[in-house]
Each structure stands twice: as C-alpha cells, then as structure tokens.
Amino acid sequence: MTTLADLPLIASGKVREMYGVTDPERAGEERLLMVASDRISTYDAVHPTAIPDKGKVLTGLSVFWFALTQSIVPNHLISVTEGVPEAVRGRAMVVRTLRMLPVECVVRGYITGSAWKDYERTGSVSGIELPRGLRESEQFPEPLFTPSTKATEGHDEAIDFERAVEIVGDRDVVERVREHSIVLYALAAERARERGVILADTKFEFGLDEEGSLTLADEVLTPDSSRYWPAEGYEPGRPQPSFDKQYVRDWATASGWDRKPPAPPIPPEIVEGTRARYVQAYELITGEPFGAWLERTNA
C-alpha cells in the first residue's frame, strides 16, 4: 500500500500539498496527488489551529462540481480512490498534470468584498465602469469577469482583461477562459440558488493539457474559493452572513491581531462554528449528508 512517505512532495501551500504519482497502466505517465489539509489562513497567514474535516469538504465539493460541469469544460480529476493512500482518502484527488495559466479567473455576481471597496473608491471594478448608486451586496445585471494575478507571496492583484491577455500571452485563450468562467458561474449560481444558497463570487483556475486543450483545475466552487451566502435573509445594502472562512476572518479582525505572522490560535467555539458552516455548505449544495462523501471515499 502506497503511503505519502513513499511519494515525492512537489509543492506545499497554505492549504494543499501536491505529490508526484505514477500511473503504471499508462506507461509510467506522471500524475499529481492533490491533498487538502484542514489548515486555514486569514490575511495570508496560516493559523496554528486546524478546522476538522475542512479538507474533506473542499475535496468533496470540488468532485461534485467537477462532475456537474464536465459537459462545459474538461477538468483534471482522475480519481478519489485509485492511487489515493488510505491516510488521505476523502481529502485527496489524483489529477492530471497541466500547464497552468498564470492568472486567477474570478467571476462576480454580486458586489462585495474587495470589489465593493474598489467601487466605492473608483466607481469601477477591474477596469469595468459600473452604474452609480449600487449598494453593497447588490446583484450585478450580468456576472463580471474580473481576473487577478497569482501572487507567490502576499495578495493577488485585480487586473483588467487586457492585462490578463498580456500576462497569458494569448488573447484567444483568455477570451475562452472568460467565456467558460461566466458559463460555469451561471450554472453553479443557479444550482446553489435552487438549494437556498447564493453564490456571490468565485475563483476558477485553468490549465492547458498536452494537446493544448483548456482544462478546469485545482479546487472548484468550494467555500475557500467562493463566497456563499444563505438566500434566506439576503438584503442588499449591508454585508451578508456566509458559509466561507469570512467567519474566521471576522473573528481575526475583531481579535486585535495586527495581521502579521504568526497568526493566533483560533478559539474552540470559532473552530466549531467554522466547521459547521463548511459542512452545512456541502450538505446544502450537494443535497446529501456529509457522511455520504466519507463513506464513498473510505469504501
């Protein structure tokens, strides 16, 4: 039985580790094992306290959305069981290797977060001029594609479409990424709304396979990469409660922490509340108990 100790570590981030794996049935073709931990970060610093089951929620939701969107664009998922060591079942995926595009593909359906701050300051978001008088958390008439850089350190920076073309170096690819991103968002937003959840915004990542085909990658439509709100009680003109890590971010902001590493430990009640929000997001969106995902991946 393969263990993580047997696999070469390719990369380690705030939340995920990537390991190299070989597919013996494909003449030794290289794959990646993507493992989602229970770590959580705010303001670009990882807290020493984990959120139980967070990595399994991220993986389970990604698998759910990969299946639901594969008719729109291919994705990198190969398996959540074959080639996955038992120790990380439920939180790991074997995926294809891709040449990743050097931009984040953000789609916004509602004006909130950094987009709201930019709008208050400039009247625009990512170079897109917007009507005056928009209220915080208000829905846009049409979803906006607002790409950003991929920062190796610090925050990603919002950029306009033309800057994304410069960074990628291929206008056709960026145009296709924009089209796919908006279609993916629309499908997910409709599904979420049917389940009583608003998908305010989300981030996609794409890569190119060996044939140059555009492929959806990384995690997709999770509480870490998306802003989910309960539809019940939604009201423009104020911030909304959420199913994402904003709960931890709000605590961190109120704690008096100066946002410089090291990040402080998270109190037990905040850990419990955060886990509950992640699990609730999984169950609302997929329509099944979280335990069903655990049973499938541990069978």
PDB file of C-alpha atoms in Angstrom:
ATOM      1  CA  MET A   1       0.000   0.000   0.000  1.00  0.00           C
ATOM      2  CA  THR A   2       1.412   3.361  -1.060  1.00  0.00           C
ATOM      3  CA  THR A   3       1.795   5.963   1.701  1.00  0.00           C
ATOM      4  CA  LEU A   4       2.543   9.671   1.483  1.00  0.00           C
ATOM      5  CA  ALA A   5       6.066   8.946   2.733  1.00  0.00           C
ATOM      6  CA  ASP A   6       6.617   6.951  -0.482  1.00  0.00           C
ATOM      7  CA  LEU A   7       5.695   9.887  -2.728  1.00  0.00           C
ATOM      8  CA  PRO A   8       7.817  12.884  -3.715  1.00  0.00           C
ATOM      9  CA  LEU A   9       6.470  16.204  -2.394  1.00  0.00           C
ATOM     10  CA  ILE A  10       6.146  18.580  -5.355  1.00  0.00           C
ATOM     11  CA  ALA A  11       4.723  21.651  -3.641  1.00  0.00           C
ATOM     12  CA  SER A  12       3.203  22.772  -0.352  1.00  0.00           C
ATOM     13  CA  GLY A  13       0.870  25.740   0.051  1.00  0.00           C
ATOM     14  CA  LYS A  14      -1.262  27.317   2.748  1.00  0.00           C
ATOM     15  CA  VAL A  15      -3.876  24.574   2.463  1.00  0.00           C
ATOM     16  CA  ARG A  16      -2.666  21.910  -0.014  1.00  0.00           C
ATOM     17  CA  GLU A  17       0.233  19.587  -0.684  1.00  0.00           C
ATOM     18  CA  MET A  18       0.988  18.221  -4.129  1.00  0.00           C
ATOM     19  CA  TYR A  19       2.737  14.856  -4.537  1.00  0.00           C
ATOM     20  CA  GLY A  20       4.030  13.139  -7.643  1.00  0.00           C
ATOM     21  CA  VAL A  21       2.434   9.803  -8.558  1.00  0.00           C
ATOM     22  CA  THR A  22       2.998   7.438 -11.467  1.00  0.00           C
ATOM     23  CA  ASP A  23       0.233   5.616 -13.336  1.00  0.00           C
ATOM     24  CA  PRO A  24       1.583   2.108 -14.128  1.00  0.00           C
ATOM     25  CA  GLU A  25      -1.250   1.462 -16.590  1.00  0.00           C
ATOM     26  CA  ARG A  26      -0.220   4.441 -18.708  1.00  0.00           C
ATOM     27  CA  ALA A  27       3.439   3.650 -19.285  1.00  0.00           C
ATOM     28  CA  GLY A  28       4.565   5.497 -16.203  1.00  0.00           C
ATOM     29  CA  GLU A  29       2.662   8.687 -17.060  1.00  0.00           C
ATOM     30  CA  GLU A  30       3.102  11.272 -14.309  1.00  0.00           C
ATOM     31  CA  ARG A  31       0.106  12.422 -12.272  1.00  0.00           C
ATOM     32  CA  LEU A  32      -0.333  14.567  -9.190  1.00  0.00           C
ATOM     33  CA  LEU A  33      -1.896  13.739  -5.849  1.00  0.00           C
ATOM     34  CA  MET A  34      -3.586  16.880  -4.516  1.00  0.00           C
ATOM     35  CA  VAL A  35      -4.177  16.710  -0.748  1.00  0.00           C
ATOM     36  CA  ALA A  36      -6.360  19.300   1.014  1.00  0.00           C
ATOM     37  CA  SER A  37      -5.421  19.811   4.663  1.00  0.00           C
ATOM     38  CA  ASP A  38      -7.560  21.215   7.483  1.00  0.00           C
ATOM     39  CA  ARG A  39      -5.369  24.314   7.725  1.00  0.00           C
ATOM     40  CA  ILE A  40      -6.993  27.720   7.460  1.00  0.00           C
ATOM     41  CA  SER A  41      -5.432  31.090   6.719  1.00  0.00           C
ATOM     42  CA  THR A  42      -6.532  34.685   7.061  1.00  0.00           C
ATOM     43  CA  TYR A  43      -4.698  37.739   5.785  1.00  0.00           C
ATOM     44  CA  ASP A  44      -2.114  35.445   4.136  1.00  0.00           C
ATOM     45  CA  ALA A  45      -1.090  33.805   7.423  1.00  0.00           C
ATOM     46  CA  VAL A  46      -1.874  30.216   8.419  1.00  0.00           C
ATOM     47  CA  HIS A  47      -3.399  29.787  11.873  1.00  0.00           C
ATOM     48  CA  PRO A  48      -1.927  27.066  14.121  1.00  0.00           C
ATOM     49  CA  THR A  49      -5.433  25.699  14.747  1.00  0.00           C
ATOM     50  CA  ALA A  50      -6.980  23.323  12.176  1.00  0.00           C
ATOM     51  CA  ILE A  51     -10.654  23.143  11.218  1.00  0.00           C
ATOM     52  CA  PRO A  52     -11.685  19.445  11.429  1.00  0.00           C
ATOM     53  CA  ASP A  53     -12.937  17.967   8.130  1.00  0.00           C
ATOM     54  CA  LYS A  54     -12.317  21.188   6.194  1.00  0.00           C
ATOM     55  CA  GLY A  55     -10.074  19.455   3.652  1.00  0.00           C
ATOM     56  CA  LYS A  56     -12.679  16.738   3.089  1.00  0.00           C
ATOM     57  CA  VAL A  57     -15.391  19.333   2.483  1.00  0.00           C
ATOM     58  CA  LEU A  58     -13.205  21.141  -0.068  1.00  0.00           C
ATOM     59  CA  THR A  59     -12.417  17.908  -1.885  1.00  0.00           C
ATOM     60  CA  GLY A  60     -15.971  16.553  -1.797  1.00  0.00           C
ATOM     61  CA  LEU A  61     -17.447  19.776  -3.141  1.00  0.00           C
ATOM     62  CA  SER A  62     -14.791  20.021  -5.865  1.00  0.00           C
ATOM     63  CA  VAL A  63     -15.590  16.476  -7.007  1.00  0.00           C
ATOM     64  CA  PHE A  64     -19.323  17.294  -7.003  1.00  0.00           C
ATOM     65  CA  TRP A  65     -18.816  20.384  -9.175  1.00  0.00           C
ATOM     66  CA  PHE A  66     -16.306  18.692 -11.498  1.00  0.00           C
ATOM     67  CA  ALA A  67     -18.966  16.087 -12.308  1.00  0.00           C
ATOM     68  CA  LEU A  68     -21.676  18.694 -12.790  1.00  0.00           C
ATOM     69  CA  THR A  69     -19.603  20.930 -15.091  1.00  0.00           C
ATOM     70  CA  GLN A  70     -17.641  18.434 -17.218  1.00  0.00           C
ATOM     71  CA  SER A  71     -20.027  18.968 -20.143  1.00  0.00           C
ATOM     72  CA  ILE A  72     -18.958  22.622 -20.228  1.00  0.00           C
ATOM     73  CA  VAL A  73     -15.192  22.197 -19.965  1.00  0.00           C
ATOM     74  CA  PRO A  74     -12.912  19.190 -19.236  1.00  0.00           C
ATOM     75  CA  ASN A  75     -11.306  19.024 -15.786  1.00  0.00           C
ATOM     76  CA  HIS A  76      -8.162  17.465 -14.343  1.00  0.00           C
ATOM     77  CA  LEU A  77      -9.794  14.962 -11.954  1.00  0.00           C
ATOM     78  CA  ILE A  78      -8.853  11.289 -12.438  1.00  0.00           C
ATOM     79  CA  SER A  79      -9.819   9.527  -9.191  1.00  0.00           C
ATOM     80  CA  VAL A  80     -10.517   9.977  -5.480  1.00  0.00           C
ATOM     81  CA  THR A  81      -9.841   6.317  -4.662  1.00  0.00           C
ATOM     82  CA  GLU A  82      -7.483   4.683  -7.194  1.00  0.00           C
ATOM     83  CA  GLY A  83      -3.935   5.645  -6.282  1.00  0.00           C
ATOM     84  CA  VAL A  84      -5.005   7.576  -3.172  1.00  0.00           C
ATOM     85  CA  PRO A  85      -3.315   6.398   0.059  1.00  0.00           C
ATOM     86  CA  GLU A  86      -5.763   5.383   2.771  1.00  0.00           C
ATOM     87  CA  ALA A  87      -4.460   8.036   5.150  1.00  0.00           C
ATOM     88  CA  VAL A  88      -5.760  10.848   2.916  1.00  0.00           C
ATOM     89  CA  ARG A  89      -8.923   9.266   1.471  1.00  0.00           C
ATOM     90  CA  GLY A  90     -11.700  11.830   1.312  1.00  0.00           C
ATOM     91  CA  ARG A  91      -9.338  14.789   1.164  1.00  0.00           C
ATOM     92  CA  ALA A  92      -7.231  13.902  -1.862  1.00  0.00           C
ATOM     93  CA  MET A  93      -7.583  13.666  -5.650  1.00  0.00           C
ATOM     94  CA  VAL A  94      -5.358  12.137  -8.307  1.00  0.00           C
ATOM     95  CA  VAL A  95      -5.278  14.689 -11.107  1.00  0.00           C
ATOM     96  CA  ARG A  96      -3.686  15.229 -14.496  1.00  0.00           C
ATOM     97  CA  THR A  97      -0.647  17.457 -14.809  1.00  0.00           C
ATOM     98  CA  LEU A  98      -1.290  20.673 -16.721  1.00  0.00           C
ATOM     99  CA  ARG A  99       0.486  23.833 -17.794  1.00  0.00           C
ATOM    100  CA  MET A 100      -1.356  26.225 -15.518  1.00  0.00           C
ATOM    101  CA  LEU A 101      -2.362  29.671 -16.718  1.00  0.00           C
ATOM    102  CA  PRO A 102      -0.707  32.451 -14.675  1.00  0.00           C
ATOM    103  CA  VAL A 103      -3.961  34.262 -13.813  1.00  0.00           C
ATOM    104  CA  GLU A 104      -6.869  33.682 -11.427  1.00  0.00           C
ATOM    105  CA  CYS A 105     -10.264  33.690 -13.146  1.00  0.00           C
ATOM    106  CA  VAL A 106     -12.686  35.496 -10.832  1.00  0.00           C
ATOM    107  CA  VAL A 107     -16.385  35.860 -11.610  1.00  0.00           C
ATOM    108  CA  ARG A 108     -18.557  38.187  -9.541  1.00  0.00           C
ATOM    109  CA  GLY A 109     -22.332  38.067  -9.475  1.00  0.00           C
ATOM    110  CA  TYR A 110     -22.713  40.459  -6.549  1.00  0.00           C
ATOM    111  CA  ILE A 111     -20.740  43.490  -5.437  1.00  0.00           C
ATOM    112  CA  THR A 112     -18.974  42.648  -2.201  1.00  0.00           C
ATOM    113  CA  GLY A 113     -15.540  42.256  -0.661  1.00  0.00           C
ATOM    114  CA  SER A 114     -12.653  43.915  -2.492  1.00  0.00           C
ATOM    115  CA  ALA A 115     -14.922  44.709  -5.449  1.00  0.00           C
ATOM    116  CA  TRP A 116     -17.149  46.807  -3.196  1.00  0.00           C
ATOM    117  CA  LYS A 117     -14.113  48.672  -1.825  1.00  0.00           C
ATOM    118  CA  ASP A 118     -12.832  49.350  -5.355  1.00  0.00           C
ATOM    119  CA  TYR A 119     -16.266  50.544  -6.461  1.00  0.00           C
ATOM    120  CA  GLU A 120     -16.536  52.915  -3.503  1.00  0.00           C
ATOM    121  CA  ARG A 121     -13.133  54.359  -4.352  1.00  0.00           C
ATOM    122  CA  THR A 122     -13.207  54.457  -8.170  1.00  0.00           C
ATOM    123  CA  GLY A 123     -16.699  53.598  -9.413  1.00  0.00           C
ATOM    124  CA  SER A 124     -15.278  50.601 -11.273  1.00  0.00           C
ATOM    125  CA  VAL A 125     -14.103  47.011 -10.736  1.00  0.00           C
ATOM    126  CA  SER A 126     -11.141  45.607 -12.680  1.00  0.00           C
ATOM    127  CA  GLY A 127     -11.409  48.453 -15.176  1.00  0.00           C
ATOM    128  CA  ILE A 128     -15.146  47.899 -15.736  1.00  0.00           C
ATOM    129  CA  GLU A 129     -17.132  51.094 -15.189  1.00  0.00           C
ATOM    130  CA  LEU A 130     -20.287  50.460 -13.164  1.00  0.00           C
ATOM    131  CA  PRO A 131     -23.500  52.450 -12.678  1.00  0.00           C
ATOM    132  CA  ARG A 132     -23.642  54.873  -9.790  1.00  0.00           C
ATOM    133  CA  GLY A 133     -25.699  54.109  -6.729  1.00  0.00           C
ATOM    134  CA  LEU A 134     -25.003  50.390  -6.358  1.00  0.00           C
ATOM    135  CA  ARG A 135     -25.484  49.091  -2.825  1.00  0.00           C
ATOM    136  CA  GLU A 136     -23.152  46.696  -1.032  1.00  0.00           C
ATOM    137  CA  SER A 137     -24.069  43.043  -1.804  1.00  0.00           C
ATOM    138  CA  GLU A 138     -26.326  44.070  -4.705  1.00  0.00           C
ATOM    139  CA  GLN A 139     -26.544  41.693  -7.664  1.00  0.00           C
ATOM    140  CA  PHE A 140     -24.991  42.816 -10.940  1.00  0.00           C
ATOM    141  CA  PRO A 141     -27.259  42.794 -14.025  1.00  0.00           C
ATOM    142  CA  GLU A 142     -24.762  40.313 -15.535  1.00  0.00           C
ATOM    143  CA  PRO A 143     -21.828  38.451 -13.943  1.00  0.00           C
ATOM    144  CA  LEU A 144     -18.469  40.213 -14.249  1.00  0.00           C
ATOM    145  CA  PHE A 145     -15.200  38.536 -15.231  1.00  0.00           C
ATOM    146  CA  THR A 146     -12.553  40.190 -13.046  1.00  0.00           C
ATOM    147  CA  PRO A 147      -9.214  38.356 -13.352  1.00  0.00           C
ATOM    148  CA  SER A 148      -6.341  38.710 -10.918  1.00  0.00           C
ATOM    149  CA  THR A 149      -2.662  37.914 -10.710  1.00  0.00           C
ATOM    150  CA  LYS A 150      -1.329  34.788  -9.000  1.00  0.00           C
ATOM    151  CA  ALA A 151       0.875  36.124  -6.250  1.00  0.00           C
ATOM    152  CA  THR A 152       3.521  33.771  -4.855  1.00  0.00           C
ATOM    153  CA  GLU A 153       3.602  35.976  -1.754  1.00  0.00           C
ATOM    154  CA  GLY A 154       1.057  38.444  -0.408  1.00  0.00           C
ATOM    155  CA  HIS A 155      -2.242  39.264  -2.056  1.00  0.00           C
ATOM    156  CA  ASP A 156      -3.348  38.629  -5.635  1.00  0.00           C
ATOM    157  CA  GLU A 157      -3.948  41.875  -7.508  1.00  0.00           C
ATOM    158  CA  ALA A 158      -7.076  42.614  -9.509  1.00  0.00           C
ATOM    159  CA  ILE A 159      -6.321  43.284 -13.174  1.00  0.00           C
ATOM    160  CA  ASP A 160      -8.368  44.137 -16.246  1.00  0.00           C
ATOM    161  CA  PHE A 161      -8.932  41.905 -19.252  1.00  0.00           C
ATOM    162  CA  GLU A 162      -6.158  43.465 -21.356  1.00  0.00           C
ATOM    163  CA  ARG A 163      -3.612  42.969 -18.582  1.00  0.00           C
ATOM    164  CA  ALA A 164      -4.670  39.315 -18.350  1.00  0.00           C
ATOM    165  CA  VAL A 165      -4.002  38.974 -22.086  1.00  0.00           C
ATOM    166  CA  GLU A 166      -0.519  40.438 -21.609  1.00  0.00           C
ATOM    167  CA  ILE A 167       0.284  38.032 -18.767  1.00  0.00           C
ATOM    168  CA  VAL A 168      -1.035  34.920 -20.539  1.00  0.00           C
ATOM    169  CA  GLY A 169       0.283  35.975 -23.937  1.00  0.00           C
ATOM    170  CA  ASP A 170      -2.680  34.617 -25.897  1.00  0.00           C
ATOM    171  CA  ARG A 171      -5.880  36.636 -26.405  1.00  0.00           C
ATOM    172  CA  ASP A 172      -7.848  33.663 -27.699  1.00  0.00           C
ATOM    173  CA  VAL A 173      -7.067  31.629 -24.581  1.00  0.00           C
ATOM    174  CA  VAL A 174      -8.136  34.472 -22.261  1.00  0.00           C
ATOM    175  CA  GLU A 175     -11.327  35.009 -24.246  1.00  0.00           C
ATOM    176  CA  ARG A 176     -12.164  31.306 -23.924  1.00  0.00           C
ATOM    177  CA  VAL A 177     -11.314  31.384 -20.220  1.00  0.00           C
ATOM    178  CA  ARG A 178     -13.653  34.355 -19.741  1.00  0.00           C
ATOM    179  CA  GLU A 179     -16.455  32.603 -21.607  1.00  0.00           C
ATOM    180  CA  HIS A 180     -16.053  29.333 -19.704  1.00  0.00           C
ATOM    181  CA  SER A 181     -15.758  31.100 -16.356  1.00  0.00           C
ATOM    182  CA  ILE A 182     -19.007  33.015 -16.811  1.00  0.00           C
ATOM    183  CA  VAL A 183     -20.894  29.924 -18.013  1.00  0.00           C
ATOM    184  CA  LEU A 184     -19.543  27.894 -15.077  1.00  0.00           C
ATOM    185  CA  TYR A 185     -20.551  30.605 -12.631  1.00  0.00           C
ATOM    186  CA  ALA A 186     -24.061  30.856 -14.097  1.00  0.00           C
ATOM    187  CA  LEU A 187     -24.617  27.102 -13.852  1.00  0.00           C
ATOM    188  CA  ALA A 188     -23.304  26.940 -10.278  1.00  0.00           C
ATOM    189  CA  ALA A 189     -25.242  30.019  -9.174  1.00  0.00           C
ATOM    190  CA  GLU A 190     -28.483  28.537 -10.484  1.00  0.00           C
ATOM    191  CA  ARG A 191     -27.834  25.201  -8.769  1.00  0.00           C
ATOM    192  CA  ALA A 192     -26.913  26.911  -5.498  1.00  0.00           C
ATOM    193  CA  ARG A 193     -29.968  29.162  -5.576  1.00  0.00           C
ATOM    194  CA  GLU A 194     -32.204  26.116  -6.016  1.00  0.00           C
ATOM    195  CA  ARG A 195     -30.687  24.853  -2.774  1.00  0.00           C
ATOM    196  CA  GLY A 196     -31.232  28.106  -0.870  1.00  0.00           C
ATOM    197  CA  VAL A 197     -27.677  29.411  -1.325  1.00  0.00           C
ATOM    198  CA  ILE A 198     -26.389  32.494  -3.156  1.00  0.00           C
ATOM    199  CA  LEU A 199     -23.053  32.187  -4.981  1.00  0.00           C
ATOM    200  CA  ALA A 200     -21.815  35.761  -4.706  1.00  0.00           C
ATOM    201  CA  ASP A 201     -18.469  35.237  -6.432  1.00  0.00           C
ATOM    202  CA  THR A 202     -15.917  32.535  -7.155  1.00  0.00           C
ATOM    203  CA  LYS A 203     -12.436  31.869  -8.493  1.00  0.00           C
ATOM    204  CA  PHE A 204     -11.507  29.341 -11.170  1.00  0.00           C
ATOM    205  CA  GLU A 205      -8.105  28.114 -12.300  1.00  0.00           C
ATOM    206  CA  PHE A 206      -7.399  26.706 -15.747  1.00  0.00           C
ATOM    207  CA  GLY A 207      -4.513  24.936 -17.394  1.00  0.00           C
ATOM    208  CA  LEU A 208      -3.611  23.507 -20.777  1.00  0.00           C
ATOM    209  CA  ASP A 209      -3.099  19.770 -21.282  1.00  0.00           C
ATOM    210  CA  GLU A 210      -0.516  18.189 -23.575  1.00  0.00           C
ATOM    211  CA  GLU A 211      -2.762  18.810 -26.602  1.00  0.00           C
ATOM    212  CA  GLY A 212      -3.318  22.441 -25.620  1.00  0.00           C
ATOM    213  CA  SER A 213      -6.931  21.895 -24.527  1.00  0.00           C
ATOM    214  CA  LEU A 214      -8.269  24.253 -21.886  1.00  0.00           C
ATOM    215  CA  THR A 215      -8.887  22.315 -18.661  1.00  0.00           C
ATOM    216  CA  LEU A 216     -10.509  23.267 -15.342  1.00  0.00           C
ATOM    217  CA  ALA A 217      -8.138  22.578 -12.436  1.00  0.00           C
ATOM    218  CA  ASP A 218      -7.336  22.987  -8.753  1.00  0.00           C
ATOM    219  CA  GLU A 219     -10.358  23.196  -6.438  1.00  0.00           C
ATOM    220  CA  VAL A 220     -13.654  24.465  -7.792  1.00  0.00           C
ATOM    221  CA  LEU A 221     -16.626  26.265  -6.224  1.00  0.00           C
ATOM    222  CA  THR A 222     -15.641  25.493  -2.631  1.00  0.00           C
ATOM    223  CA  PRO A 223     -16.094  27.732   0.432  1.00  0.00           C
ATOM    224  CA  ASP A 224     -12.374  28.559   0.163  1.00  0.00           C
ATOM    225  CA  SER A 225     -12.553  29.701  -3.466  1.00  0.00           C
ATOM    226  CA  SER A 226     -16.090  31.124  -3.394  1.00  0.00           C
ATOM    227  CA  ARG A 227     -18.326  33.388  -1.374  1.00  0.00           C
ATOM    228  CA  TYR A 228     -21.557  31.592  -0.444  1.00  0.00           C
ATOM    229  CA  TRP A 229     -24.443  33.330   1.339  1.00  0.00           C
ATOM    230  CA  PRO A 230     -27.712  31.918   2.696  1.00  0.00           C
ATOM    231  CA  ALA A 231     -30.520  33.101   0.406  1.00  0.00           C
ATOM    232  CA  GLU A 232     -32.862  33.440   3.377  1.00  0.00           C
ATOM    233  CA  GLY A 233     -32.444  36.898   4.847  1.00  0.00           C
ATOM    234  CA  TYR A 234     -30.440  38.255   1.891  1.00  0.00           C
ATOM    235  CA  GLU A 235     -30.733  42.027   1.762  1.00  0.00           C
ATOM    236  CA  PRO A 236     -28.599  44.443  -0.282  1.00  0.00           C
ATOM    237  CA  GLY A 237     -27.087  47.414   1.476  1.00  0.00           C
ATOM    238  CA  ARG A 238     -25.035  45.513   4.057  1.00  0.00           C
ATOM    239  CA  PRO A 239     -22.567  42.625   4.396  1.00  0.00           C
ATOM    240  CA  GLN A 240     -24.124  39.143   4.328  1.00  0.00           C
ATOM    241  CA  PRO A 241     -23.535  36.140   6.593  1.00  0.00           C
ATOM    242  CA  SER A 242     -21.555  33.490   4.766  1.00  0.00           C
ATOM    243  CA  PHE A 243     -20.621  29.814   4.592  1.00  0.00           C
ATOM    244  CA  ASP A 244     -16.975  30.553   3.844  1.00  0.00           C
ATOM    245  CA  LYS A 245     -13.998  31.455   6.018  1.00  0.00           C
ATOM    246  CA  GLN A 246     -15.263  35.007   6.426  1.00  0.00           C
ATOM    247  CA  TYR A 247     -16.456  33.779   9.836  1.00  0.00           C
ATOM    248  CA  VAL A 248     -12.850  33.199  10.896  1.00  0.00           C
ATOM    249  CA  ARG A 249     -11.700  36.396   9.191  1.00  0.00           C
ATOM    250  CA  ASP A 250     -14.285  38.409  11.150  1.00  0.00           C
ATOM    251  CA  TRP A 251     -13.051  36.858  14.389  1.00  0.00           C
ATOM    252  CA  ALA A 252      -9.431  37.548  13.470  1.00  0.00           C
ATOM    253  CA  THR A 253     -10.254  41.170  12.671  1.00  0.00           C
ATOM    254  CA  ALA A 254     -12.060  41.678  15.987  1.00  0.00           C
ATOM    255  CA  SER A 255      -9.348  39.890  17.999  1.00  0.00           C
ATOM    256  CA  GLY A 256      -6.906  42.783  17.816  1.00  0.00           C
ATOM    257  CA  TRP A 257      -4.337  40.762  15.830  1.00  0.00           C
ATOM    258  CA  ASP A 258      -2.190  43.069  13.698  1.00  0.00           C
ATOM    259  CA  ARG A 259      -2.478  40.706  10.678  1.00  0.00           C
ATOM    260  CA  LYS A 260       1.247  39.987  10.756  1.00  0.00           C
ATOM    261  CA  PRO A 261       2.591  36.412  11.127  1.00  0.00           C
ATOM    262  CA  PRO A 262       2.383  34.401  13.230  1.00  0.00           C
ATOM    263  CA  ALA A 263      -1.394  34.086  13.136  1.00  0.00           C
ATOM    264  CA  PRO A 264      -3.051  33.492  16.528  1.00  0.00           C
ATOM    265  CA  PRO A 265      -4.721  30.249  17.656  1.00  0.00           C
ATOM    266  CA  ILE A 266      -8.451  30.058  16.932  1.00  0.00           C
ATOM    267  CA  PRO A 267     -10.762  29.588  19.958  1.00  0.00           C
ATOM    268  CA  PRO A 268     -12.718  26.297  20.162  1.00  0.00           C
ATOM    269  CA  GLU A 269     -16.109  27.959  19.616  1.00  0.00           C
ATOM    270  CA  ILE A 270     -14.874  29.623  16.419  1.00  0.00           C
ATOM    271  CA  VAL A 271     -13.403  26.307  15.226  1.00  0.00           C
ATOM    272  CA  GLU A 272     -16.718  24.555  15.876  1.00  0.00           C
ATOM    273  CA  GLY A 273     -18.723  27.289  14.169  1.00  0.00           C
ATOM    274  CA  THR A 274     -16.420  27.287  11.149  1.00  0.00           C
ATOM    275  CA  ARG A 275     -16.595  23.518  10.715  1.00  0.00           C
ATOM    276  CA  ALA A 276     -20.387  23.667  10.964  1.00  0.00           C
ATOM    277  CA  ARG A 277     -20.541  26.287   8.208  1.00  0.00           C
ATOM    278  CA  TYR A 278     -18.298  24.271   5.873  1.00  0.00           C
ATOM    279  CA  VAL A 279     -20.278  21.066   6.417  1.00  0.00           C
ATOM    280  CA  GLN A 280     -23.576  22.933   6.014  1.00  0.00           C
ATOM    281  CA  ALA A 281     -22.364  24.345   2.695  1.00  0.00           C
ATOM    282  CA  TYR A 282     -21.552  20.818   1.479  1.00  0.00           C
ATOM    283  CA  GLU A 283     -24.914  19.408   2.511  1.00  0.00           C
ATOM    284  CA  LEU A 284     -26.996  22.282   1.158  1.00  0.00           C
ATOM    285  CA  ILE A 285     -25.274  22.389  -2.225  1.00  0.00           C
ATOM    286  CA  THR A 286     -24.945  18.650  -2.874  1.00  0.00           C
ATOM    287  CA  GLY A 287     -28.252  17.659  -1.288  1.00  0.00           C
ATOM    288  CA  GLU A 288     -26.669  14.751   0.607  1.00  0.00           C
ATOM    289  CA  PRO A 289     -25.285  14.217   4.128  1.00  0.00           C
ATOM    290  CA  PHE A 290     -21.576  14.921   4.502  1.00  0.00           C
ATOM    291  CA  GLY A 291     -21.178  11.382   5.806  1.00  0.00           C
ATOM    292  CA  ALA A 292     -22.153  10.000   2.397  1.00  0.00           C
ATOM    293  CA  TRP A 293     -18.978  11.507   0.908  1.00  0.00           C
ATOM    294  CA  LEU A 294     -16.882   9.973   3.670  1.00  0.00           C
ATOM    295  CA  GLU A 295     -18.444   6.562   3.104  1.00  0.00           C
ATOM    296  CA  ARG A 296     -17.820   6.635  -0.656  1.00  0.00           C
ATOM    297  CA  THR A 297     -14.159   7.544  -0.322  1.00  0.00           C
ATOM    298  CA  ASN A 298     -13.430   5.149   2.545  1.00  0.00           C
ATOM    299  CA  ALA A 299     -15.170   2.110   0.977  1.00  0.00           C
TER     300      ALA A 299
END
